Short mmCIF file of C-alpha atoms in Angstrom, two decimals:
data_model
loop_
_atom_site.label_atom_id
_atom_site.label_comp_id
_atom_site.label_asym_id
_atom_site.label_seq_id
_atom_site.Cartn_x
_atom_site.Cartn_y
_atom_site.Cartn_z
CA UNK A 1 55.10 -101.49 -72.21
CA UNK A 2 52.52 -101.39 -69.22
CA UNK A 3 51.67 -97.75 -67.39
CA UNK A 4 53.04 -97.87 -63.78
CA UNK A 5 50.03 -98.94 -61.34
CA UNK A 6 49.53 -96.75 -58.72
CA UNK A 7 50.77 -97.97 -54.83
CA UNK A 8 49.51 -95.89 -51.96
CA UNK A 9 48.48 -96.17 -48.47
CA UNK A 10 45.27 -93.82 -47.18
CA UNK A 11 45.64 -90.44 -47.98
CA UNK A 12 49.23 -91.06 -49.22
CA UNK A 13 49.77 -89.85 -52.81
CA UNK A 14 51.11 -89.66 -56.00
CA UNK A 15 51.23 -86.50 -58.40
CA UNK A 16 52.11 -85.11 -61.28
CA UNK A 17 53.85 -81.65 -60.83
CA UNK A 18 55.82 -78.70 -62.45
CA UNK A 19 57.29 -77.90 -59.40
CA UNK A 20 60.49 -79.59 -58.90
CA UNK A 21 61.58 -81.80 -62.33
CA UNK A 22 65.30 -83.12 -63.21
CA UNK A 23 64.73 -82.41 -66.88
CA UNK A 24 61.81 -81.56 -68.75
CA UNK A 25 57.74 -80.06 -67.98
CA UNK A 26 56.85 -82.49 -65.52
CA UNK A 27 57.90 -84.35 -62.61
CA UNK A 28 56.06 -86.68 -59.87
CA UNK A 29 55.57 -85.86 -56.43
CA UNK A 30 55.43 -88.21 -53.66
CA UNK A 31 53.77 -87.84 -50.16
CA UNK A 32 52.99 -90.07 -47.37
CA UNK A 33 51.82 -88.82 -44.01
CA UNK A 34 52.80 -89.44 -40.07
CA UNK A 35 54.12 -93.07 -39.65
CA UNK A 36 53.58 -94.73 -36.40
CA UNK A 37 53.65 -98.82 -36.24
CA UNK A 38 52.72 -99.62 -39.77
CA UNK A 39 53.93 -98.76 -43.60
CA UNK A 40 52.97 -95.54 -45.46
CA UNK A 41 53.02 -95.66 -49.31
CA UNK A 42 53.35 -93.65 -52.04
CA UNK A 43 54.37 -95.10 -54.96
CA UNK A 44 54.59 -95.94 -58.55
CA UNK A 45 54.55 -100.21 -59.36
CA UNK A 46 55.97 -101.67 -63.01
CA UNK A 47 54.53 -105.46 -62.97
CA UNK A 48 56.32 -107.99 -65.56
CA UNK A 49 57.64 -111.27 -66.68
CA UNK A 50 60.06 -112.72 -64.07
CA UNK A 51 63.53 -112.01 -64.03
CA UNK A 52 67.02 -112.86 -62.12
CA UNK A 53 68.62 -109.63 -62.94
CA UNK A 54 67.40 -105.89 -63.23
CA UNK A 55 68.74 -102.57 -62.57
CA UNK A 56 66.87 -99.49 -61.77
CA UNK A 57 67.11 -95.95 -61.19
CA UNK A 58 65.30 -92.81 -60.69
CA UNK A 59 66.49 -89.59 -59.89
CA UNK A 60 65.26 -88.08 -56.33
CA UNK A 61 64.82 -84.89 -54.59
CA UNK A 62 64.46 -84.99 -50.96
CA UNK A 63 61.86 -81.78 -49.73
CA UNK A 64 61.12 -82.91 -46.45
CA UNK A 65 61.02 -85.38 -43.90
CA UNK A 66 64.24 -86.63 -43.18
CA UNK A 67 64.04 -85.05 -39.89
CA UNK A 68 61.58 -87.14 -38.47
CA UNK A 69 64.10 -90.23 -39.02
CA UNK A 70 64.53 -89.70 -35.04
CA UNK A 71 65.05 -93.68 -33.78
CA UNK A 72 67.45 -96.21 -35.48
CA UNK A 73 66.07 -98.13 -37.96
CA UNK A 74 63.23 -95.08 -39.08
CA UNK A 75 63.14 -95.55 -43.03
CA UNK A 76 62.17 -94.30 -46.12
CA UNK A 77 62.84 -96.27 -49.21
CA UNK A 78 63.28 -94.94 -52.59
CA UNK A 79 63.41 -97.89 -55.20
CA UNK A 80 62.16 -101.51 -54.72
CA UNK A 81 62.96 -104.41 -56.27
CA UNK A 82 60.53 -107.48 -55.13
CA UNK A 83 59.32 -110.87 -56.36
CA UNK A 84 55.50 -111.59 -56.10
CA UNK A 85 55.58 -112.28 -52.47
CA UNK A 86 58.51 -110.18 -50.55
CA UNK A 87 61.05 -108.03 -50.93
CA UNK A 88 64.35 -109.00 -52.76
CA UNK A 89 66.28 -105.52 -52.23
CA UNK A 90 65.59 -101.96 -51.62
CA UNK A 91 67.30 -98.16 -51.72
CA UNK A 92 66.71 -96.22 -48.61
CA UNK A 93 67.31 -93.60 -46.26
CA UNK A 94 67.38 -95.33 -42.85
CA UNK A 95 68.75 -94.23 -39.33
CA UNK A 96 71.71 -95.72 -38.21
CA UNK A 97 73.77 -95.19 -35.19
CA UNK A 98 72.01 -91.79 -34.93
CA UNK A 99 72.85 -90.58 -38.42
CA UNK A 100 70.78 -90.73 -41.50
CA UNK A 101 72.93 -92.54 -44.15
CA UNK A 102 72.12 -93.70 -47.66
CA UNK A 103 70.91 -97.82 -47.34
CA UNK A 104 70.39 -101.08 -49.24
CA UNK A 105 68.79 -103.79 -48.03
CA UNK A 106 68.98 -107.13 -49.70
CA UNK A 107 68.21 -111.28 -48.87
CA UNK A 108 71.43 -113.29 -48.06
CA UNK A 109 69.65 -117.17 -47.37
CA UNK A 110 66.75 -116.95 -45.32
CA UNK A 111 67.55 -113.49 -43.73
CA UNK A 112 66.88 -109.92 -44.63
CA UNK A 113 69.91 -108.16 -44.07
CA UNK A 114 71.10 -103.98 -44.75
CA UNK A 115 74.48 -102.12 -45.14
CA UNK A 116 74.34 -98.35 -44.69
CA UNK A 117 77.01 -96.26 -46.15
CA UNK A 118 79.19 -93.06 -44.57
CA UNK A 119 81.06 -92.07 -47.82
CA UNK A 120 78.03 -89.77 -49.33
CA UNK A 121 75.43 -88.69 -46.94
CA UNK A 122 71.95 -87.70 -48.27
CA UNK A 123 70.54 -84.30 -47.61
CA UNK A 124 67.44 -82.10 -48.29
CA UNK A 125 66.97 -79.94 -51.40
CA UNK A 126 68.89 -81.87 -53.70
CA UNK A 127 68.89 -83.98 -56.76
CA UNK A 128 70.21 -87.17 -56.30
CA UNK A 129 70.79 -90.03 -58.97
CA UNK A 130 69.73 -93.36 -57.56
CA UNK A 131 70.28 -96.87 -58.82
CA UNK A 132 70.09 -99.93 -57.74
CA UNK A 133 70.63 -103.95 -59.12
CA UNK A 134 70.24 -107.25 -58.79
CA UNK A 135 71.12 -110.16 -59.56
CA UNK A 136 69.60 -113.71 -58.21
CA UNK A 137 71.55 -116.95 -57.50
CA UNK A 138 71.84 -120.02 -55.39
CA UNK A 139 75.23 -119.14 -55.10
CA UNK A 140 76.40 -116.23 -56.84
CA UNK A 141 74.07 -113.57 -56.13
CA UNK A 142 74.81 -110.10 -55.92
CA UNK A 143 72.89 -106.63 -54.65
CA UNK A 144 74.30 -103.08 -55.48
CA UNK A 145 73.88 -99.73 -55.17
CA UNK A 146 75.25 -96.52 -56.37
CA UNK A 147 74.13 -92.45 -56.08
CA UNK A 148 75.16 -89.95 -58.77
CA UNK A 149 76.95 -92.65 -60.71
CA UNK A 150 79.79 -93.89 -57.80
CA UNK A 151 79.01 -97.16 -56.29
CA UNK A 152 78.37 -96.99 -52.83
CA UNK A 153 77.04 -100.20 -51.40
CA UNK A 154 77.43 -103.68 -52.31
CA UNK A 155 77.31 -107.16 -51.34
CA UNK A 156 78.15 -110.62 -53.51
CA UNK A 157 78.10 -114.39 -53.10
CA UNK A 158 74.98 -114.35 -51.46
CA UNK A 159 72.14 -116.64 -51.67
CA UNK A 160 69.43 -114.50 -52.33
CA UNK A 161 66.81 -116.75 -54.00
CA UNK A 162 64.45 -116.72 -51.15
CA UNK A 163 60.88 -115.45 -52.12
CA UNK A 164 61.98 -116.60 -55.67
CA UNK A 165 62.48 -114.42 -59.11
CA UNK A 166 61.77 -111.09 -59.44
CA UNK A 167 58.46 -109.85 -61.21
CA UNK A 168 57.80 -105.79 -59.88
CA UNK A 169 59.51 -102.82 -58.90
CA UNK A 170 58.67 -99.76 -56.68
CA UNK A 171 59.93 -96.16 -57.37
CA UNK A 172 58.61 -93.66 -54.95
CA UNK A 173 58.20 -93.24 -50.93
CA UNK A 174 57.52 -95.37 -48.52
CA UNK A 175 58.29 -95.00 -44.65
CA UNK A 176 58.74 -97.57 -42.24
CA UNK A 177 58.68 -96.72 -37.97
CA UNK A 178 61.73 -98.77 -37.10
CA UNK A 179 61.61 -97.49 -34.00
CA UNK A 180 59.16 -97.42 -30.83
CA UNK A 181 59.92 -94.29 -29.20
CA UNK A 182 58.40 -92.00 -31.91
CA UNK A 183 56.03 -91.46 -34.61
CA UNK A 184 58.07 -90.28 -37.73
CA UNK A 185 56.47 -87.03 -39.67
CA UNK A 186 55.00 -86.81 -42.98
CA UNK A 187 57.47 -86.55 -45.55
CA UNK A 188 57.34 -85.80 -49.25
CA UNK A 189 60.03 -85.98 -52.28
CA UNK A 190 60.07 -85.60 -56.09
CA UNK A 191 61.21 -87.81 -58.70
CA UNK A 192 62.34 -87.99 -62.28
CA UNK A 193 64.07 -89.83 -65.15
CA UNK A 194 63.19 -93.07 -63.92
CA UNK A 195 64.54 -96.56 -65.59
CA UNK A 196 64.42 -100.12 -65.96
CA UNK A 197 67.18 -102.29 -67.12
CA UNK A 198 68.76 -105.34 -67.91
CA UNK A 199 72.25 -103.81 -67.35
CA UNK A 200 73.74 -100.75 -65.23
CA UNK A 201 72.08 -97.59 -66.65
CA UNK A 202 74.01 -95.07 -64.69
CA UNK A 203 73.66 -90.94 -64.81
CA UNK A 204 72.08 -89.10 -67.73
CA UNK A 205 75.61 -87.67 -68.73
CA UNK A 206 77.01 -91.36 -68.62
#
């Protein structure tokens, strides 16, 4: 099995630290700095053979930032799932209709589309267990999320083949200004425990 390549954006970074972990010595620690216009990454990257359907999950601790989500639309995701070229779906912390909410984007036809959720709202200082799947079809195709083990968000009977099969995942920080009244500030998280799948993996205790 490949090491995880290294994603990143300037001074952005990723480390490997003993100050927050799940379980275990070690955990990573994520950090990207003030986003304005453009994308700040700091992430991890697992490259391989194409796929229609993967699940993955990491477990996340929020330390900072969430704050500076001040316009609708500000983002940070958490786990990626893309094809070679875009995209297919993504776990997030975005700003909607002033609140910060737990997110999932995903492709229905030839549009990128989200769904935010108000059952579970995310907050600082605390583990969370994040996971999130796909699976691609003409017809058929589904995106879905859960935290902690509960599903949260989901969405089926899409067509979500646009930008083709999936061949990488992401599983870190990145921010995205969605906004154009402010800059967001630098924000940083931890992370832990994370997997790849061909079927749901759910919690540790599961």
């Amino acid at each position: 099995c490949a090491l995880p390549i290294l994603y990143k954006t300037g001074n952005d970074g990723v480390t490997i630290t003993t100050v927050q972990k799940f379980r275990g010595n070690y955990g990573a620690r994520f950090t990207v700095g003030n986003a304005t216009t453009s994308m700040r990454n700091a992430q991890l990257r697992r490259i391989f053979d194409q796929t229609t359907l993967i699940y993955v999950r990491g477990y996340f601790y929020i330390d900072y930032g969430m704050s500076g989500l001040l316009d609708d639309n500000d983002r940070f995701g958490l786990l990626v799932i893309s094809s070679s070229t875009s995209d297919k779906a993504s776990f997030q912390i975005r700003r909607v209709n002033g609140q910060n909410r737990f997110a999932m984007s995903y492709i229905s036809g030839n549009n990128g589309k989200f769904l935010s959720a108000t059952s579970v709202l995310p907050t600082e200082k605390t583990w969370y267990c994040l996971e999130l799947g796909i699976f691609v079809n003409g017809t058929n195709g589904w995106t879905k999320a859960w935290v902690n083990g509960n599903p949260i968000l989901s969405i089926s009977g899409t067509n979500n083949t646009k930008y083709g099969s999936i061949v990488q995942v992401f599983w870190g920080l990145y921010a995205i200004n969605g906004g154009s009244t402010h800059s967001m500030w630098g924000m940083q998280l931890y992370g832990d425990q994370a997997r790849i799948a061909d079927s749901y993996i759910g919690t540790d205790a599961e």
